[in-house]
Coordinates of C-alpha atoms in Angstrom, one line a residue:
X1 CA 2.7 27.7 -4.9
X2 CA 0.7 24.6 -4.3
X3 CA 2.2 21.1 -3.9
X4 CA 2.5 19.2 -7.2
X5 CA -0.1 16.5 -7.5
X6 CA 1.4 13.5 -9.4
X7 CA -0.4 10.5 -10.8
X8 CA -0.1 7.2 -8.8
X9 CA 3.3 5.7 -9.6
X10 CA 5.0 9.0 -10.1
X11 CA 8.5 9.4 -8.7
X12 CA 9.0 13.1 -9.0
X13 CA 10.9 15.2 -6.5
X14 CA 7.8 15.8 -4.3
X15 CA 7.4 12.1 -3.6
X16 CA 11.1 11.0 -3.7
X17 CA 12.0 9.1 -0.6
X18 CA 8.5 9.2 0.9
X19 CA 6.7 6.6 -1.2
X20 CA 7.5 3.1 -2.3
X21 CA 4.7 2.7 -4.8
X22 CA 1.6 3.1 -2.7
X23 CA 3.4 2.5 0.6
X24 CA 4.3 5.5 2.7
X25 CA 7.9 5.3 3.9
X26 CA 7.2 7.2 7.1
X27 CA 4.6 4.8 8.4
X28 CA 4.9 1.5 10.2
X29 CA 3.6 -1.2 7.8
X30 CA 1.2 -3.9 8.8
X31 CA -0.5 -5.7 5.9
X32 CA -4.3 -6.1 6.1
X33 CA -5.9 -8.8 4.0
X34 CA -8.9 -6.6 3.5
X35 CA -8.4 -4.7 0.3
X36 CA -9.0 -5.0 -3.4
X37 CA -8.4 -3.5 -6.8
X38 CA -9.7 0.0 -7.5
X39 CA -12.0 0.2 -10.6
X40 CA -10.1 1.0 -13.8
X41 CA -9.9 4.7 -14.3
X42 CA -10.8 5.6 -10.7
X43 CA -9.4 9.0 -9.7
X44 CA -7.9 8.9 -6.2
X45 CA -9.1 12.4 -5.3
X46 CA -10.7 12.1 -1.9
X47 CA -9.3 11.7 1.7
X48 CA -11.8 10.4 4.2
X49 CA -11.1 11.0 7.9
X50 CA -12.5 8.5 10.4
X51 CA -12.2 7.9 14.2
X52 CA -12.0 4.6 15.9
X53 CA -11.3 3.2 19.4
X54 CA -11.6 -0.4 20.5
X55 CA -13.1 -1.0 22.9
X56 CA -14.9 2.3 22.6
X57 CA -13.2 5.0 24.7
X58 CA -10.0 2.9 25.2
X59 CA -6.7 3.6 23.6
X60 CA -3.5 1.7 22.9
X61 CA -5.1 -1.7 23.2
X62 CA -3.9 -3.1 19.8
X63 CA -7.5 -4.1 19.0
X64 CA -7.7 -1.8 16.0
X65 CA -4.7 -3.6 14.4
X66 CA -6.3 -6.9 15.2
X67 CA -9.6 -5.9 13.7
X68 CA -7.9 -4.8 10.5
X69 CA -5.9 -8.0 10.2
X70 CA -8.8 -10.3 11.0
X71 CA -7.2 -11.5 14.2
X72 CA -9.5 -9.8 16.8
X73 CA -10.9 -12.1 19.5
X74 CA -14.6 -11.3 19.3
X75 CA -15.2 -12.9 22.7
X76 CA -12.6 -10.6 24.5
X77 CA -15.1 -7.8 25.0
X78 CA -18.9 -7.6 24.7
X79 CA -18.7 -4.8 22.2
X80 CA -16.7 -6.9 19.8
X81 CA -19.8 -9.1 19.2
X82 CA -21.1 -6.2 17.1
X83 CA -18.1 -6.5 14.9
X84 CA -18.2 -10.3 14.4
X85 CA -17.8 -11.2 10.8
X86 CA -16.7 -7.8 9.6
X87 CA -13.8 -7.5 7.3
X88 CA -12.7 -3.9 7.3
X89 CA -9.5 -1.8 6.9
X90 CA -8.2 1.7 6.3
X91 CA -5.1 2.8 4.6
X92 CA -3.8 4.5 7.7
X93 CA -4.3 4.7 11.5
X94 CA -2.9 7.5 13.5
X95 CA -2.5 6.6 17.2
X96 CA -2.9 9.1 20.1
X97 CA 0.8 9.7 20.2
X98 CA 0.9 10.4 16.5
X99 CA 2.4 7.1 15.5
X100 CA 1.3 6.3 11.9
X101 CA 0.5 2.7 10.7
X102 CA -0.3 1.8 7.1
X103 CA -2.5 -1.3 6.5
X104 CA -3.2 -1.1 2.8
X105 CA -1.3 0.1 -0.3
X106 CA -2.8 3.5 -1.3
X107 CA -2.9 2.3 -4.9
X108 CA -5.4 -0.3 -3.8
X109 CA -9.0 -0.1 -2.4
X110 CA -9.3 -0.3 1.4
X111 CA -12.6 -1.2 3.0
X112 CA -13.3 1.9 5.2
X113 CA -16.2 3.9 3.9
X114 CA -18.9 1.3 3.3
X115 CA -22.1 2.5 1.8
X116 CA -21.2 6.0 0.8
X117 CA -21.9 8.9 -1.6
X118 CA -20.0 12.1 -2.1
X119 CA -20.3 14.8 -4.8
X120 CA -22.2 12.7 -7.3
X121 CA -20.4 9.5 -6.8
X122 CA -21.2 6.4 -4.7
X123 CA -18.9 3.7 -3.3
X124 CA -16.3 6.2 -2.0
X125 CA -13.8 3.4 -1.3
X126 CA -13.2 3.3 -5.0
X127 CA -11.5 6.7 -5.2
X128 CA -10.5 7.6 -1.7
X129 CA -7.7 7.2 0.9
X130 CA -9.0 6.4 4.4
X131 CA -7.3 7.7 7.5
X132 CA -8.4 6.6 11.0
X133 CA -7.7 8.6 14.0
X134 CA -7.6 6.7 17.3
X135 CA -10.3 8.3 19.4
X136 CA -13.9 8.2 20.3
X137 CA -16.5 9.6 17.9
X138 CA -17.3 13.1 18.9
X139 CA -14.3 13.3 21.3
X140 CA -11.1 15.3 21.1
X141 CA -7.9 14.4 19.3
X142 CA -4.4 15.1 20.3
X143 CA -1.9 17.7 18.9
X144 CA 0.3 14.8 17.8
X145 CA -2.5 13.3 15.8
X146 CA -3.2 16.6 14.1
X147 CA 0.4 17.1 13.2
X148 CA 0.7 13.6 11.8
X149 CA -2.5 13.9 9.8
X150 CA -1.5 17.2 8.3
X151 CA 2.0 16.0 7.3
X152 CA 0.5 12.8 5.9
X153 CA -2.0 14.8 3.8
X154 CA 0.7 16.9 2.3
X155 CA 2.7 13.8 1.3
X156 CA -0.5 12.2 -0.1
X157 CA -1.0 15.4 -2.2
X158 CA 2.5 15.0 -3.6
X159 CA 1.6 11.6 -5.1
X160 CA -2.2 11.6 -5.7
X161 CA -4.5 14.2 -7.4
X162 CA -6.5 14.9 -4.2
X163 CA -9.3 17.5 -4.5
X164 CA -11.4 16.8 -1.5
X165 CA -11.1 15.9 2.2
X166 CA -14.2 14.9 4.2
X167 CA -15.2 13.0 7.3
X168 CA -16.9 9.6 7.3
X169 CA -20.0 11.5 8.5
X170 CA -20.0 13.5 5.2
X171 CA -19.8 10.6 2.9
X172 CA -22.3 8.4 4.9
X173 CA -24.6 10.9 6.5
X174 CA -27.1 9.5 9.0
X175 CA -25.3 6.2 9.0
X176 CA -21.9 7.4 10.3
X177 CA -21.0 10.2 12.6
X178 CA -17.2 10.1 12.9
X179 CA -14.9 11.8 13.4
X180 CA -17.6 14.0 15.0
X181 CA -17.9 17.4 16.6
X182 CA -14.6 17.1 18.5
X183 CA -12.6 17.1 15.3
X184 CA -11.1 20.6 14.4
X185 CA -11.8 21.0 10.7
X186 CA -10.8 24.7 10.9
X187 CA -7.3 23.7 12.1
X188 CA -6.9 21.3 9.1
X189 CA -8.2 23.8 6.6
X190 CA -6.0 26.6 7.9
X191 CA -2.9 24.4 7.7
X192 CA -3.7 22.8 4.3
X193 CA -5.5 25.6 2.5
X194 CA -2.6 26.1 0.0
X195 CA -3.4 22.7 -1.4
X196 CA -6.6 23.9 -3.0
X197 CA -8.7 21.1 -1.5
X198 CA -12.4 21.2 -0.7
X199 CA -13.0 21.1 3.0
X200 CA -16.3 20.4 4.9
X201 CA -16.3 24.0 6.2
X202 CA -16.5 25.2 2.5
X203 CA -20.1 24.2 2.0

């Protein structure tokens, strides 16, 4: 039996105790200013998986949080000059130890996908939930991250009518390449196949 998929704002048994409106009760909350309204009638039916590490290849620096809250010191590392002026966010970040942080209410539009197109629709930020995994594009991810991601996806499915999960590389091909070859889509599909979602391995 697949997990019930409720409309945003639903408070049925599947989401009881796990959601406070669009905020996930099992995540640490840090509010990002980088978000907006979703278009009226947008169906939140897509999860987009990303990877990020700041500086590239380094973990646990706190710089992802600073980037998403517009407090990053762009002079602290040469790479940060490429990020100067950016205002970006994701709904969730999963650290290497599996710690989950939420930056944007899932009922709202986070700024994670940029120019994007997926299954006949552009502007994937409008109808997606973005999840960043701390790690280098193309690199490996930890068992704790996979466990946290799969648990989060199940709880997202309890509240939102998700039909698809894809990488940033799938919604912005040629422009983005994360999470990359090191991400184990087969593991995700095998664990979540009962949800009836489309997975990248299905095409």
